[in-house]
């Protein structure tokens, strides 16, 4: 679908332009409309966001001033407020509002279980009733406005339902990904001190059964030792093969969900909350250090997630949307639980992994539910790519309309595979750059409006004003590279770090007062497109040239045999910093492969970027250290590259710790 025009990419490499399809009914159709809306969103935020916010239900409207913020910590504490004085409720807007508008029989969730043949359907009316029952139970257990609730559950409909139940009664949810250890769970419980924890008896991820309740029990022993008591553990019976009798129960504390919740009334009064009351806490993925407890509030988050969902996925009621993220991550909060439901979307909720029982599962699900909007991560794309295109081509995928990517820069090779093989060249790709902290998409194409270039997240979303700073903090103009910052508040941004406003200011505002500091390095090209090139700490300075980790990784993956690459800086006596590359080869390769392959990989990088980016070391990596959400932990790789593996730092969010030993054994091979 490339229209032949070429785009001079950073470092002279050239990819095609992919013009936006002509979709007359797109919510934003064409660059002119984008430009006009973007301009208005900055020039008249009150008018722009006010008009959008009118579509939601507010128990009480906002007052003047509509919003206020201070990003300059030298003047006053950093503070952001939107829809000042307004009152609303997220669960009401996600459910009651849609049911009242006649969408009650519409499917909210097509649930697809881990194992083939397990599925169910939940309509908006059913979800509303379910949420009310959980909310009533929570109230009976003493949970009220402002109280914390920890949710540690797999991807079953009860997970988003539990989040909405909290929102309905004004409780603050903290969802902990159900793959985390007892240690990580206990740390998060001790941080937010809930009296009630919601969990599930057991779960299967792929072929592996996991006793979630057992992990909760272990975590609560640590919580008690840490000086906090949880009064109630509500346990969803999802044992499958096992029976309830096999699940250890602490009388007086543990309660079976199916017994306690099903007897509750299916209606529950809504607690009207202030727009700036907290909605949830969520910990970042920890790829750069200890996870941060990010806090979001109601009003701006509602408007921000709903609006980005509508425009970035060009959502129409005829669409079926599937986001593969777990609700334990921000993507699962903003683009499973809230954004889609606020738009009355029909979505697929998938409990399993896309390679179980085989590498065709994802495409089987796409065909089964006629998925039109698919949202996943580069790590998943690269993993599916490494199994070969046959797995994809076995399935029709004719329903697909738009493909999304999130979590990391997507290397052009994976982008092209996603576009050409998965989407058959028909579907625009929305490469969405954002963070747990930003709550919603920040830099992203709009499918009916933006010309795409593989590897670029393209342009800012409405209301987002990015800037690029030099190391000294000067704002750079035009074509440039440096630190990505945001110049003004946008509705869905975080408001503080859980219980630690000083750390919030220190992390995001003190270095460059007046700006929100993202921690990411980027380039801006002559068309104003943004290219995320890696974490600030990872951008490599080779003899005075700044080279992004994402660029070198993108070049390596252009080699046919390279499935995935992770690049980190290393000390270099002459160049200052050198390039150290960890390389994963296609499925089925034996390690170490013949030595000639290293030369070929180096040659590929030299050809794609230039001799300046020549990798100094190639280190074979059958697996890479990744967070549970699939992000590469480059900080751990930096330690391995500099032989400091004795001090790896916080590894609690590592998905598979055994990859480290394998990596160490392959050093120098
Ligand atoms: P921590 O802050 O604890 O280290 P984290 O930053 O990995 O964790 P998230 O908030 O989930 O946790 O990730 C946000 C980061 O992910 C961004 O700052 C950016 O580095 C990366 N990212 C997300 N989406 C994209 C994208 N489309 N392109 C490039 N980078 C992306
Ligand atoms: Mg981060």
Coordinates of C-alpha atoms and ligand atoms in Angstrom, one line a residue, residues 284-289 292 294 434-437 507-508 516 518-520 535 631, ligand 2:
X284 CA 4.5 1.2 36.4
X285 CA 6.1 -1.8 34.8
X286 CA 9.5 -1.3 36.4
X287 CA 11.6 -1.5 33.3
X288 CA 13.7 1.4 34.5
X289 CA 13.7 0.8 38.3
X292 CA 6.1 3.8 40.8
X294 CA 0.8 6.2 39.8
X434 CA 2.1 6.9 26.0
X435 CA 2.8 5.9 29.6
X436 CA 1.2 4.7 32.8
X437 CA 1.7 8.3 33.9
X507 CA 10.8 12.2 39.0
X508 CA 8.9 14.2 36.5
X516 CA 6.5 17.1 32.3
X518 CA 8.8 11.7 30.0
X519 CA 12.2 10.0 30.5
X520 CA 12.2 9.0 26.8
X535 CA 14.8 5.7 27.3
X631 CA 9.0 -4.9 27.9
Ligands
LIG2 MG1 8.2 4.7 32.8

